XYZ file of C-alpha atoms in Angstrom:
218
model
C -26.760 -14.610 -7.039
C -25.035 -12.181 -3.574
C -21.389 -13.310 -3.582
C -20.120 -15.634 -1.055
C -19.715 -13.867 2.544
C -16.966 -14.602 4.812
C -17.878 -14.890 8.777
C -15.490 -12.040 10.367
C -13.798 -12.893 13.205
C -12.248 -10.073 14.472
C -8.425 -10.184 15.824
C -6.503 -8.462 18.717
C -4.480 -5.829 17.118
C -1.015 -8.278 17.778
C -2.779 -10.831 15.774
C -3.426 -8.438 12.897
C 0.327 -7.283 12.866
C 1.482 -11.377 12.772
C -0.761 -12.346 10.934
C 0.226 -9.983 8.210
C 1.963 -11.053 5.274
C 2.030 -10.599 1.315
C -0.531 -12.070 -0.364
C 0.115 -13.589 -4.400
C -2.882 -15.160 -5.200
C -6.946 -14.738 -5.184
C -10.274 -16.269 -5.510
C -11.198 -14.132 -8.626
C -14.985 -14.953 -8.119
C -15.197 -13.700 -4.573
C -15.626 -9.545 -5.142
C -14.272 -7.842 -1.838
C -17.361 -6.157 -0.267
C -18.088 -2.064 -0.982
C -18.721 -1.853 3.073
C -15.172 -3.549 3.112
C -12.975 -1.436 0.936
C -14.937 2.138 2.569
C -13.334 0.401 5.837
C -9.741 0.173 4.218
C -9.942 3.876 2.695
C -10.992 5.235 6.144
C -8.389 4.149 7.702
C -5.973 4.632 5.213
C -7.182 8.901 5.838
C -6.477 7.964 9.252
C -2.711 7.633 8.711
C -0.050 10.654 10.125
C 0.902 13.374 7.537
C 3.246 16.436 7.896
C 1.881 19.274 8.740
C -1.828 17.533 8.622
C -0.906 17.884 4.759
C -2.799 14.720 3.692
C -1.384 14.711 0.487
C -2.795 11.301 -1.207
C -5.511 10.457 -3.317
C -6.510 6.163 -4.076
C -7.875 5.306 -7.403
C -10.015 2.360 -6.317
C -10.287 -0.501 -9.261
C -13.013 -3.115 -9.031
C -14.450 -2.976 -12.157
C -13.064 -6.104 -14.378
C -12.375 -3.118 -17.618
C -10.719 -1.038 -15.163
C -8.515 -4.086 -13.298
C -7.448 -5.449 -17.220
C -6.602 -1.839 -18.415
C -4.664 -1.288 -15.082
C -2.127 -4.692 -16.207
C -2.051 -3.843 -19.974
C -0.428 -0.253 -18.932
C 1.690 -1.922 -16.329
C 2.653 -5.588 -17.969
C 5.200 -6.423 -20.355
C 4.453 -5.907 -24.039
C 6.746 -8.468 -25.712
C 4.290 -10.770 -25.598
C 4.438 -14.274 -24.089
C 2.751 -15.780 -21.043
C 2.709 -13.588 -17.754
C 5.177 -15.356 -15.302
C 3.641 -17.463 -12.165
C 3.548 -14.092 -9.920
C 1.541 -11.759 -12.283
C -0.811 -14.698 -12.940
C -1.233 -15.074 -8.939
C -2.166 -11.572 -8.486
C -4.057 -10.620 -11.688
C -6.541 -12.698 -9.549
C -6.975 -10.105 -7.663
C -11.099 -8.548 -7.407
C -9.772 -5.337 -6.104
C -6.309 -2.725 -6.719
C -5.980 0.604 -5.061
C -3.020 2.859 -6.930
C -1.955 4.653 -3.869
C -0.499 8.464 -5.338
C 1.288 11.285 -3.219
C 0.735 15.205 -4.008
C 4.250 16.779 -3.105
C 2.214 20.369 -4.312
C 0.102 19.958 -0.972
C 3.320 19.471 0.797
C 5.157 22.243 -0.133
C 2.048 24.733 -0.601
C 1.628 23.914 3.146
C 4.515 24.210 4.538
C 4.965 27.533 2.787
C 1.581 28.340 4.880
C 2.258 31.178 7.845
C 2.171 28.651 10.545
C 4.737 27.381 9.033
C 6.562 29.643 6.839
C 8.825 28.149 4.490
C 8.196 30.420 1.447
C 10.005 29.109 -1.005
C 9.132 25.949 -1.060
C 12.170 24.982 -1.766
C 12.219 20.749 -1.855
C 15.468 20.544 -0.207
C 14.398 21.581 3.187
C 12.804 18.030 3.293
C 15.141 14.864 4.745
C 13.598 12.684 2.836
C 10.123 12.787 0.344
C 7.191 12.385 3.620
C 4.638 12.842 0.801
C 5.510 9.370 -0.355
C 6.490 8.346 3.800
C 3.018 9.560 4.491
C 1.176 7.831 1.789
C 3.398 4.393 2.587
C 1.801 4.236 5.439
C -1.541 4.487 4.535
C -1.555 1.874 2.213
C 0.166 -0.237 5.689
C -3.176 0.646 7.392
C -5.665 -0.888 3.800
C -3.090 -3.895 4.468
C -3.441 -4.297 7.974
C -7.431 -3.655 7.398
C -7.539 -6.399 4.728
C -6.654 -9.174 7.461
C -8.883 -7.944 9.963
C -11.038 -8.026 7.765
C -10.117 -12.091 6.554
C -9.054 -10.844 3.230
C -4.949 -10.607 2.002
C -3.503 -7.924 0.871
C -0.622 -6.981 -1.469
C 1.895 -3.946 -2.034
C 3.662 -3.969 -4.925
C 5.067 -1.171 -7.025
C 4.580 0.025 -10.723
C 7.803 0.290 -13.122
C 8.541 3.666 -13.949
C 9.114 3.167 -17.488
C 5.031 2.409 -17.226
C 3.739 5.420 -15.245
C 2.794 7.600 -18.079
C 1.078 4.931 -19.810
C -1.034 3.886 -16.682
C -1.504 8.379 -15.774
C -2.969 8.633 -19.399
C -5.174 5.555 -19.151
C -7.005 6.768 -15.808
C -6.949 10.602 -16.245
C -4.113 10.698 -13.225
C -3.257 14.561 -12.622
C 0.528 15.226 -13.831
C 1.802 16.513 -10.331
C 0.676 12.918 -8.854
C 3.284 10.382 -7.560
C 2.978 6.704 -7.820
C 3.786 5.056 -4.325
C 2.142 1.760 -4.899
C -0.968 -0.239 -5.515
C -2.702 -2.196 -3.245
C -3.678 -5.623 -4.010
C -7.092 -6.854 -1.997
C -9.095 -10.042 -2.249
C -10.008 -13.552 -0.493
C -6.674 -15.609 -0.526
C -6.218 -19.219 -1.732
C -3.185 -20.897 -1.878
C -0.372 -19.701 -3.104
C 3.787 -20.224 -3.517
C 5.437 -19.277 -0.508
C 7.571 -16.720 -1.756
C 11.883 -17.432 -1.665
C 12.730 -14.738 0.242
C 11.050 -15.600 3.706
C 14.006 -18.270 3.790
C 15.708 -15.084 4.832
C 14.157 -15.352 7.937
C 12.993 -11.823 9.939
C 15.480 -10.214 11.493
C 15.660 -10.088 15.617
C 14.497 -6.862 17.805
C 17.986 -7.787 18.866
C 20.065 -7.029 15.291
C 18.151 -4.124 13.946
C 17.230 -1.810 17.911
C 19.487 0.175 19.429
C 19.569 1.204 22.814
C 21.326 5.020 23.195
C 24.107 4.632 20.815
C 24.018 2.755 17.497
C 25.788 -0.495 18.348
C 24.418 -1.018 21.637
C 21.568 -3.725 21.658
C 18.104 -3.240 22.548
C 17.690 -5.603 25.829
C 13.939 -6.568 25.398
C 11.674 -7.517 28.497
C 12.451 -10.313 29.881
């Protein structure tokens, strides 16, 4: 029997942005259609990258055995039942591990049109290889919303990196930026962090000099 398909209603971009939230529980019996994953990846590679370096890779895990291997590699090994967060996220039928490739950036900027032949990492004010991969992940999250799905971005604990690297043959030069979980969301507990409220534009945007609040148009 073919999996149930939702009727997709395309949204305006502003609605996609407003509806994006971190979904922490999914219907495990509804796989993400492969064409949706294809679109998410196609959108991801449209993300900006310094020098058009495109130093990213995406490890897609849709098979149950692969996802179980991932959770076994990343979850605490002390035993006991997983917490509510982990129980919810483990229902996601699709995980996309977002990896950055620093060497690609250092090599790109050692080329003739850039001219940093020493490949000195200190020249970079921030690790753009991680920043750019994060922007690619955001495009996947927005694609999920546009397709009527939910998504979540979460990190891999540093002490678990080598285990995941070994289990999935990830090259040593790749950095773990995070994981995009994707699937059909089910009702879940709202994050208590949301009680903090969203900071308004007037509190975070400054015009001309820091401390001079941006005045939004009427």
